[in-house]
XYZ file of C-alpha atoms in Angstrom:
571
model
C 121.232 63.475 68.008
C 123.735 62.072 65.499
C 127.290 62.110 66.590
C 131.014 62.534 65.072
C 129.895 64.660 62.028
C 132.182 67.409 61.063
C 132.595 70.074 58.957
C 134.278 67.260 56.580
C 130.647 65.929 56.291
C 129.318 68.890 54.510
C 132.367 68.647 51.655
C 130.164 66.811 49.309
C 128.243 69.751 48.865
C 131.489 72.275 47.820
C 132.795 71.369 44.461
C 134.700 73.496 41.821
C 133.150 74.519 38.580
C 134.378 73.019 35.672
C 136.206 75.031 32.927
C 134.130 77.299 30.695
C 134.850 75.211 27.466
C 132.784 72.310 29.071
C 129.781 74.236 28.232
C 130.231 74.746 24.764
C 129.192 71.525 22.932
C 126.414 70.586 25.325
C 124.662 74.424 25.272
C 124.698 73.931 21.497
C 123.294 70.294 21.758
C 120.412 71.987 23.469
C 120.309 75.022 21.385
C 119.780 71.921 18.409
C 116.968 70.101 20.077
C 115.177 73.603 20.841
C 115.484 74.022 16.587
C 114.085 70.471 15.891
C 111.155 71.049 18.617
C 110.638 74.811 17.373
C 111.084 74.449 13.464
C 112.681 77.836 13.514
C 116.415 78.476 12.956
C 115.393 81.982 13.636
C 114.328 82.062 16.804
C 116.929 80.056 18.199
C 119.593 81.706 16.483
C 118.714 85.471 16.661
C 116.434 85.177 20.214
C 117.418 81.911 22.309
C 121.215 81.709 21.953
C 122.069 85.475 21.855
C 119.293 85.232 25.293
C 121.838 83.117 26.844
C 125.076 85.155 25.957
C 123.231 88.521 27.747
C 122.636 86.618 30.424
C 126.478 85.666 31.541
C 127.137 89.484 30.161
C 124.246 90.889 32.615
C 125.145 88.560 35.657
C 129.185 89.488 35.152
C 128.076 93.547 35.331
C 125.833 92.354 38.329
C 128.523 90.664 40.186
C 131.124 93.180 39.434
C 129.230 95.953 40.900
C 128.191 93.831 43.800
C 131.910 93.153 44.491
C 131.013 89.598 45.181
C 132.960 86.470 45.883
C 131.652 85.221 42.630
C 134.500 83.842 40.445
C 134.110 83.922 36.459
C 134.256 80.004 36.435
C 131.128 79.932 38.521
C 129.153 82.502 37.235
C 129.647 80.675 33.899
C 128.765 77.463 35.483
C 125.536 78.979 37.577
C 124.560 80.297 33.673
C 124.932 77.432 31.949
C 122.883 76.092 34.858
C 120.542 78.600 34.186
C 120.138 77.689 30.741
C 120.124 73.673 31.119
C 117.005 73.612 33.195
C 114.888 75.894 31.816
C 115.977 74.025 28.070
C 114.549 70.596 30.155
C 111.747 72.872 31.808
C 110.699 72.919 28.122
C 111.111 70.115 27.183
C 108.595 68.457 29.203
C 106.039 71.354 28.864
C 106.675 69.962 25.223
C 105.702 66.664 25.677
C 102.724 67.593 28.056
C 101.400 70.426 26.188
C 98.614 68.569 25.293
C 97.742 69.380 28.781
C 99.243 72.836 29.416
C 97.608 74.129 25.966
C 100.188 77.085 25.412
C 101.678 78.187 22.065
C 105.117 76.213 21.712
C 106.350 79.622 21.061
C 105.692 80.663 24.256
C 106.590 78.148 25.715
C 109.642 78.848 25.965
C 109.153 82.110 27.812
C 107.386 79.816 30.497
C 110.577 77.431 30.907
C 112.953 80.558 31.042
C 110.845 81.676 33.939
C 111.007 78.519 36.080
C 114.976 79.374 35.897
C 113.892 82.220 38.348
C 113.187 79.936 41.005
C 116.835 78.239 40.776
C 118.534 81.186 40.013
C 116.824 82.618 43.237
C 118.029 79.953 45.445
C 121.542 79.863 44.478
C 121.930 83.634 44.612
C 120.544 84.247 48.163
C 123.301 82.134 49.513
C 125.808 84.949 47.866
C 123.314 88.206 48.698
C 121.519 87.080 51.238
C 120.823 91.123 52.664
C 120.142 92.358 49.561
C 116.719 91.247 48.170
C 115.642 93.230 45.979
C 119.063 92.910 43.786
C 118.621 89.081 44.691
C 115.488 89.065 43.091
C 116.330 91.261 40.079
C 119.250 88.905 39.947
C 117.471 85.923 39.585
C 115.268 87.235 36.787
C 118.099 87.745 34.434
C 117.260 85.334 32.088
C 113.792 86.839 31.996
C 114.703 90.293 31.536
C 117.721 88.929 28.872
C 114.983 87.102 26.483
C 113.244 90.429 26.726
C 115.474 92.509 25.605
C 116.612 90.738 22.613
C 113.006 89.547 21.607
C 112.547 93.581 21.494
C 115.655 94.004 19.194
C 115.710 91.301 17.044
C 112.029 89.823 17.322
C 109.392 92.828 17.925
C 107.509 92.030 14.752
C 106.191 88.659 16.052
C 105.477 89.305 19.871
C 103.644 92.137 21.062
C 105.042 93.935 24.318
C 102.186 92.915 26.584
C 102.735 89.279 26.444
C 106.135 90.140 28.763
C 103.199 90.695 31.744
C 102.719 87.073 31.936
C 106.379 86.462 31.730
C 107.550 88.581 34.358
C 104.823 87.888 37.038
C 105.484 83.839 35.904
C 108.885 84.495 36.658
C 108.235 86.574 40.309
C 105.757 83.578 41.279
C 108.923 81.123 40.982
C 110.301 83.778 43.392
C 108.122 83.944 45.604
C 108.155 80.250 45.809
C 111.682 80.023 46.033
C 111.560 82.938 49.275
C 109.415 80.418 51.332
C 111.505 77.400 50.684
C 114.150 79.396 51.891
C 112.832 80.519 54.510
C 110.784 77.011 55.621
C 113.941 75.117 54.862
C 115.875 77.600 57.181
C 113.347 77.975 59.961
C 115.388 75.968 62.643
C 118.227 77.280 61.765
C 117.132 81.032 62.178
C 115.509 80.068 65.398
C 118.107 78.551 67.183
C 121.238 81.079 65.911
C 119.511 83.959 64.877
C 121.177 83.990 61.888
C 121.037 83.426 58.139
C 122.600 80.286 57.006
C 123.085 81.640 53.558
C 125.638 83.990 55.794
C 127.448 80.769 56.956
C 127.689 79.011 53.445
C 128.701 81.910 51.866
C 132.004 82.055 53.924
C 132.280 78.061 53.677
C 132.299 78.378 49.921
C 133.906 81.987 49.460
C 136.950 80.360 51.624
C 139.092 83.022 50.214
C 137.327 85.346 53.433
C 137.368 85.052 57.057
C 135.439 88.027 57.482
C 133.059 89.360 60.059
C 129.791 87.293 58.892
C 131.824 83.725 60.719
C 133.357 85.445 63.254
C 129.948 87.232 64.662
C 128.239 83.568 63.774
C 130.844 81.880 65.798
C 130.459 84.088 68.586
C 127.267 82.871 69.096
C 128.169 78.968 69.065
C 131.383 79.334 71.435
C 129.725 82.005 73.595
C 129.949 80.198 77.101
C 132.535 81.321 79.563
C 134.726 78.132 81.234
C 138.153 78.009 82.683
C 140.456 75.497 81.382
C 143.736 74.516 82.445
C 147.024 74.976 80.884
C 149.873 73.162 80.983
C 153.371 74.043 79.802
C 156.697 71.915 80.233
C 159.587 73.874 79.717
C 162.607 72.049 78.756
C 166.051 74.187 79.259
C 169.493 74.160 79.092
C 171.901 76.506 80.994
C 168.780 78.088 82.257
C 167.781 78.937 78.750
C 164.119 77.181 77.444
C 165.494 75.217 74.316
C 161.705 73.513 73.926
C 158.280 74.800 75.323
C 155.632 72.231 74.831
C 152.265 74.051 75.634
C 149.390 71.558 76.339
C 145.788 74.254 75.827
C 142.518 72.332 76.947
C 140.914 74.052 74.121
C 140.156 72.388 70.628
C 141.707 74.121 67.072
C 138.973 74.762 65.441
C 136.530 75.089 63.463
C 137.822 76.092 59.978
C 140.876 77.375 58.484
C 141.886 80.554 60.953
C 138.663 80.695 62.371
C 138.625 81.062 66.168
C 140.687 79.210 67.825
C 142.253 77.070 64.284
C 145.859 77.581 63.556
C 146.742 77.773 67.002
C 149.717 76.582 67.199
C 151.127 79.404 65.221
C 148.767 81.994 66.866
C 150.179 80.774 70.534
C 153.961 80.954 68.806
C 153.084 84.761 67.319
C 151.808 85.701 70.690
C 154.545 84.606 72.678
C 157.151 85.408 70.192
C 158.813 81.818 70.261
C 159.813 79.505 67.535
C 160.432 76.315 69.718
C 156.824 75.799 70.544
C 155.159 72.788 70.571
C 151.785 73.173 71.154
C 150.233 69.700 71.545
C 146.415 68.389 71.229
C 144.719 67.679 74.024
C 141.723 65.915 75.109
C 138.986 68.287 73.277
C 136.126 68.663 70.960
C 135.221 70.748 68.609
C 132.784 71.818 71.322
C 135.828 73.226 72.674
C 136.871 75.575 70.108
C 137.457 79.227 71.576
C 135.842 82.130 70.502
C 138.797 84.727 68.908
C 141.718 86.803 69.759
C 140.962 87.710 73.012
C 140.768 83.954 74.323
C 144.278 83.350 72.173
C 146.096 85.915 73.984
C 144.332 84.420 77.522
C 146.295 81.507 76.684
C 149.292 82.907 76.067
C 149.028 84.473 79.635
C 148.187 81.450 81.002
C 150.898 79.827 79.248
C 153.580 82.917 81.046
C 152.026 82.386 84.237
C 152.322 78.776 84.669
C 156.379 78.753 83.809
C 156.500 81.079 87.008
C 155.001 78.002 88.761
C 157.552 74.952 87.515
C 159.993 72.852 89.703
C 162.951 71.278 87.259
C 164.259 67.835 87.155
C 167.033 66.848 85.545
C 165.717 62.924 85.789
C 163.610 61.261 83.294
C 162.099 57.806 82.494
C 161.810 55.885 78.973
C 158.727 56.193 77.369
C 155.924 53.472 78.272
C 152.995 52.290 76.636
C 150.007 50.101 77.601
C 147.094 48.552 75.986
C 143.548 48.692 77.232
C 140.338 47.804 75.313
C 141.369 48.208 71.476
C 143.435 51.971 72.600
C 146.907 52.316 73.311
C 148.377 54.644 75.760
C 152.136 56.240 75.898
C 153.715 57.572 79.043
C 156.622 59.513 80.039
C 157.669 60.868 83.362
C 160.053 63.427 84.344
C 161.016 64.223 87.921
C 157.229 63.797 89.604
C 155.632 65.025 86.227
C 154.304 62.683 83.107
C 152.564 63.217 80.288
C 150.437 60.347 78.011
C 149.044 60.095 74.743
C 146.144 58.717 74.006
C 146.714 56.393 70.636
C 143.887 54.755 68.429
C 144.980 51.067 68.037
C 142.486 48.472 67.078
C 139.960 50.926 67.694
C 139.505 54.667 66.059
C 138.775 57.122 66.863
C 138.703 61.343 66.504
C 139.263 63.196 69.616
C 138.527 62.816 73.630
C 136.002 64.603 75.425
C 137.352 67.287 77.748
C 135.191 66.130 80.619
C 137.104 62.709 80.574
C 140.324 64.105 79.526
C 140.156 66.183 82.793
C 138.860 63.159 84.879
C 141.782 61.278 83.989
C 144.402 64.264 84.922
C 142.629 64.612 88.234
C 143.392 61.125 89.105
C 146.776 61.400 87.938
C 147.845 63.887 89.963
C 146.650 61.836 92.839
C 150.455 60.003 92.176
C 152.229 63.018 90.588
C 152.552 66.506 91.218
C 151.033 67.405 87.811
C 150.257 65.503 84.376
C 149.353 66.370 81.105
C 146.979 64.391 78.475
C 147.477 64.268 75.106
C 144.945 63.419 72.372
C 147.726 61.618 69.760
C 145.416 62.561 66.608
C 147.093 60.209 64.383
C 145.854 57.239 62.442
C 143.132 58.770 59.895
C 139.846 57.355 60.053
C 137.362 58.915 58.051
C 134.353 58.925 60.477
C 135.965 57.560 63.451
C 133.928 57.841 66.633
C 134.945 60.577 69.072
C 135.953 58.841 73.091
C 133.539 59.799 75.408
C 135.109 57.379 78.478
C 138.557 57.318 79.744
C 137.179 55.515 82.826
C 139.360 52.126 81.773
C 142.900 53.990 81.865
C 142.296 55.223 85.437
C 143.697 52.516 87.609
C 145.971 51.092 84.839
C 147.411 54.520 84.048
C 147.865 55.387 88.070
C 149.731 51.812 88.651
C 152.400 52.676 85.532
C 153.318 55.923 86.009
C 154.400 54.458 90.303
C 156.227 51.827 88.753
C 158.247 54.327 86.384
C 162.050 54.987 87.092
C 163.185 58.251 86.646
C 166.566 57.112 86.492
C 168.476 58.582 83.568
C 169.686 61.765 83.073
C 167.446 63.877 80.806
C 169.455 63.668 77.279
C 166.681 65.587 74.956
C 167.336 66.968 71.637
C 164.753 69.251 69.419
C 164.474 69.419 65.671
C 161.901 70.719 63.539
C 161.581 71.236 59.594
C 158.824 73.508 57.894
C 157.933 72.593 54.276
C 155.939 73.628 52.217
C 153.944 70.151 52.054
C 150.411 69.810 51.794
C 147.850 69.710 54.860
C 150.852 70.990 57.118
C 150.482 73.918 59.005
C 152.824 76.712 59.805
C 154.608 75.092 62.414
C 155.333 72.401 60.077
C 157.635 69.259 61.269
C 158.685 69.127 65.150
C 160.464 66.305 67.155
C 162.219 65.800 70.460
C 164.409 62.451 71.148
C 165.455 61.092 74.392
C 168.394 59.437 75.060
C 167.766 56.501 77.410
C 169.396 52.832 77.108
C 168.128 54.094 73.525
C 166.574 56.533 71.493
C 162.883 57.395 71.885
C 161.328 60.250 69.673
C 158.165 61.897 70.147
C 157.096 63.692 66.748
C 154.582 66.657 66.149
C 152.800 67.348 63.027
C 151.453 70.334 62.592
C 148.493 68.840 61.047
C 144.499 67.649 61.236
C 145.746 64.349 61.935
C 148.142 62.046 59.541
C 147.941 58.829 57.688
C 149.099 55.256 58.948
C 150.729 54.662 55.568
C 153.341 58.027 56.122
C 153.461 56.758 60.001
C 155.035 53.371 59.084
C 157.086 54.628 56.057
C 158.977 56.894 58.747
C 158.820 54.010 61.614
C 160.560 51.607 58.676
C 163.680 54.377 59.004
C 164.617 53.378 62.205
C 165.373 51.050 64.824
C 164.026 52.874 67.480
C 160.654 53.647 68.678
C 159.210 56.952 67.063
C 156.010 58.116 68.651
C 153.512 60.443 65.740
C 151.191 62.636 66.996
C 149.637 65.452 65.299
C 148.324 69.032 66.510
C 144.991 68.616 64.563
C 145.305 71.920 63.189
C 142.049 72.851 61.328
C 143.615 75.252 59.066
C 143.954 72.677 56.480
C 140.387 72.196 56.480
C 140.191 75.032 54.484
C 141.190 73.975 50.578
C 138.012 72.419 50.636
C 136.664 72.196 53.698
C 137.434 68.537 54.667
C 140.006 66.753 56.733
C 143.162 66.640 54.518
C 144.984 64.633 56.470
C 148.928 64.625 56.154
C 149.912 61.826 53.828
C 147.406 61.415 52.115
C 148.620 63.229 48.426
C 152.657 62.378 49.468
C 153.293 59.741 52.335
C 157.205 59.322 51.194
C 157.691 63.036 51.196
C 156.364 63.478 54.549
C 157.822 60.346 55.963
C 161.270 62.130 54.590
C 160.740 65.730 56.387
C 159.622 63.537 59.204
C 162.456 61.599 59.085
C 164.849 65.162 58.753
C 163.337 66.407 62.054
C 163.957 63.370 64.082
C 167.924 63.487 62.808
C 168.117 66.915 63.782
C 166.790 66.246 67.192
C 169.167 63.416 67.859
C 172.298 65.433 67.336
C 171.030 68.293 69.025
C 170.747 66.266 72.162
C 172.004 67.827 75.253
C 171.976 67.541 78.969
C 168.683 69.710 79.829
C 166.287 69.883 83.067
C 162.665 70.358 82.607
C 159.122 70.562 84.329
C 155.386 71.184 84.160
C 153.275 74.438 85.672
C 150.004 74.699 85.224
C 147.835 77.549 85.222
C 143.919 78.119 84.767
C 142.352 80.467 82.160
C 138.889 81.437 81.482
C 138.009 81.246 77.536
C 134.893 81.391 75.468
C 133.949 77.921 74.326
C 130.904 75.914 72.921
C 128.792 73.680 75.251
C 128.706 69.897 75.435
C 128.073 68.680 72.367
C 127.557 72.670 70.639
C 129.662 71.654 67.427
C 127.330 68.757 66.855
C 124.277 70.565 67.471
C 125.849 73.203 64.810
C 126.386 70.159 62.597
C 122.743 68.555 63.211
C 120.975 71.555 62.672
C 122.564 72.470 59.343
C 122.014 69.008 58.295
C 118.071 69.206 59.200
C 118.037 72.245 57.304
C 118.944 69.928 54.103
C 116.748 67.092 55.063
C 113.976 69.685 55.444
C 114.496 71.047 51.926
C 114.910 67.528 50.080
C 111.730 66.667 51.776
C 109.610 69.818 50.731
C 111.078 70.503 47.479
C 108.906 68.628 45.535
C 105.767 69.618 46.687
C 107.250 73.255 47.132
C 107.972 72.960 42.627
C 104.655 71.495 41.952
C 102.963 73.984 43.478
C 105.488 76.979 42.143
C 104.703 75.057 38.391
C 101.057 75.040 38.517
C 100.751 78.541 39.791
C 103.205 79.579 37.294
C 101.554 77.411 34.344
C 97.637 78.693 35.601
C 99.040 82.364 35.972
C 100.874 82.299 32.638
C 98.038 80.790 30.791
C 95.026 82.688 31.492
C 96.980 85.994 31.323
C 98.046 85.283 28.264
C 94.262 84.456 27.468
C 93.539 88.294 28.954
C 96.748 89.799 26.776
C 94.971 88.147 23.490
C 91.177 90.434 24.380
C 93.271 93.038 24.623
């Protein structure tokens, strides 16, 4: 199985249609080399080109009864498509006539048809439960040509050579239903779903609708209890801070399951000063839905019942091990860490060691938190499946920690309206020490190094970046967006604004960590991937068969269309 492929991965395949005025010069290119092939300025003026303007006019009436996602853009894109490929369907039935032996007349009627097949496979992924509309759908070009060769061009072809047409065209369909559907096979057999369903949502992203949640259900469908961790940090008995540390991942998608959660855990519990951290998951750990969310938020209530304050804290360490960086902080007989990529990358920390490592934590303290730190963008950067070097290193630092200052914390936070950051926008606490020390929460899918070191260049004082991984900016085009990477100085700036606010908010507080233990709906080890694996197969499988699956669709067609034609003449 291939590893560390994400929804990101699949990107390449989602691009926006270009503007309608694109198609203009080339169609009429085309529309010139079907004259200089044909020798008839009729024919392509009163049957070909007013063909192709019924078309877009009978696929707009189609879609806008359908009530489809279908934007205008596209459909004119998908016709122009539609129009392109059939024009070089022709064109080599042109130059190989000599073999095909067909009247260049009709000819064209044969390389309209083999737009059915395309057509077909572009339209199931928007109507994938409704096939007979899918199929009359797909042969609108057919059924376009027709009707204006019947207006404008009776006098020169008789109704009964549309037979061959039509069936031509419904072979290409056929074809096109069992590449579908031997393409898909996997796919269907593992999920028992359509994955038209699933691309239809990726590409419609307008819609979280019912199709991804039910299909989501069925990934993150095993029950597991997770810890979590909150820290409440207070002053005059009144929380001024929660920082909430969920052992679940948020993902997969733009408000899908368990994405956005930061702002789903502040909505549930009604709090503003949340910060709700990343911690050592997958995207095998994304939850199910709404139900798990407001688990969490119980979980989240029950654990401050459970919390001891301290009014001590330590500075903030950090160690190196192995290429990765790790940052501690204790408070009373609590700590948290981060792990941080350093000379080695990587994109998030498998539960199963993220728990190992708490577990031997709390061998020294009376409870500890781990932190995935998210930051540092590397496009395809491994995920960490071992933790095993921090165990003894990690144990040894937090002993020799000195909780000897008095816990001077400020908050600050700034939303903006930046791109790739999430509702929670901009949050950062500072501790006052021998120094300031500022720990800083984006409320993004990780953040560039360029923005981190623009906003470390502000100050003299160590400013620790970590981000919330928030997958709802995966959803402008369904990769990772990371923050910084359209604006660095602007986000260095709001980053910058938080961590001022924080320092002169800084106050004599108390805090500590509960804990308590939740069961949600998650994936399995290594589900996401699988997800990811088998949707990738499905695409190897069809590049592989494709060819053999249009040679086959093209002789049937040809031998079909021929001979018929041959039967149509005795007639």
């Amino acid at each position: 199985m291939e590893k560390n492929r994400t929804l990101a991965g699949l990107s390449k395949y989602i691009r926006h249609s270009p503007e309608w005025y694109y198609f203009i010069v080339p169609a009429f290119i085309l529309l010139l080399i079907d004259y200089l092939i044909l020798g008839n300025a009729y024919f392509v003026a009163i049957v070909l080109l007013p063909s192709y303007i019924l078309l877009n006019f009978l696929d707009y009436i189609f879609i806008k009864i359908s009530r489809s996602q279908f934007p205008v853009y596209r459909l004119i894109y998908f016709d122009f498509a539609s129009f392109f490929i059939s024009n070089l369907f022709f064109y080599a039935a042109y130059l190989l006539n000599f073999v095909i032996g067909i009247n260049i007349l009709y000819m064209t009627m044969l390389a309209i048809s083999f737009a059915a097949f395309f057509r077909f496979l572009i339209l199931y992924i928007y109507f994938p439960n409704r096939s007979l509309s899918l199929v009359i759908s797909s042969m609108s070009y057919t059924f376009s040509f027709i009707i204006i060769s019947l207006i404008f061009y009776y006098k020169y072809l008789k109704v009964v050579y549309f037979i061959p047409f039509i069936i031509s065209s419904l072979i290409y369909v056929a074809f096109a239903i069992f590449f579908i559907r031997f393409s898909t096979s996997n796919f269907y057999k593992r999920y028992k779903s359509k994955p038209a369903e699933l691309i239809n949502f990726f590409i419609s992203r307008s819609q979280i609708g019912a199709v991804a949640d039910n299909f989501f259900s069925k990934v993150y469908n095993k029950i597991r209890e997770i810890p979590v961790k909150t820290v409440d940090i207070r002053s005059n008995g009144k929380t001024k801070v929660l920082m909430v540390f969920p052992y679940v991942h948020p993902g997969p998608y733009g408000n899908l399951c368990s994405s956005n959660l930061p702002y789903k855990l502040s909505a549930e519990l009604g709090l503003e000063n949340i910060m709700v951290f990343h911690t050592a998951t997958t995207n095998s750990n994304n939850c199910c839905g709404k139900e798990d969310i407001k688990n969490i938020a119980g979980a989240v209530k029950s654990s401050l019942k459970k919390i001891n304050y301290s009014s001590r804290i330590s500075k903030i360490e950090k160690l190196r091990i192995n290429g990765y960086s790790m940052s501690m902080f204790r408070f009373g007989n609590y700590g948290l860490s981060a792990i941080i990529p350093d000379e080695k990358k990587f994109d998030d920390i498998s539960l199963k060691e993220g728990l190992k490592l708490i577990k031997a934590m709390k061998n020294v303290s009376e409870d500890f938190a781990v932190i995935d730190a998210q930051n540092c963008f590397t496009r395809n950067a491994p995920e960490l499946n071992d933790l095993s070097m921090f165990l003894n290193s990690a144990q040894r630092l937090f002993k020799s920690m000195e909780t000897k200052y008095d816990a001077m914390i400020g908050f600050g936070s700034v939303k903006s309206n930046i791109e790739s950051l999430g509702p929670l926008g901009i949050q950062a606490i500072t501790l006052k020490t021998d120094n300031y020390q500022s720990i800083v929460l984006t409320d993004s899918n990780n953040i560039t190094e360029e923005a981190m070191n623009l906003v470390r260049s502000k100050f003299d004082f160590d400013v620790e970046i970590y981000t919330t991984d928030n997958h709802l900016a995966n959803a402008s085009n369904l990769d990772v967006n990371p923050l910084g990477a359209k604006d660095p100085q602007q986000v260095a700036d709001a980053i910058a604004e938080a961590v001022k606010k924080s320092i002169n908010d800084i106050e004599l507080v108390e805090m500590g960590m509960g804990t308590s233990y939740v069961k949600v709906r998650m994936g399995e080890e290594n589900s996401f991937q699988i997800l990811i694996n088998t949707v990738i197969s499905s695409l190897k499988r069809a590049k592989y068969s494709i060819a053999v699956v249009l040679l086959l669709s093209i002789i049937t067609s040809i031998l079909a269309f021929k001979y018929l034609m041959f039967f149509m003449l005795l007639l």
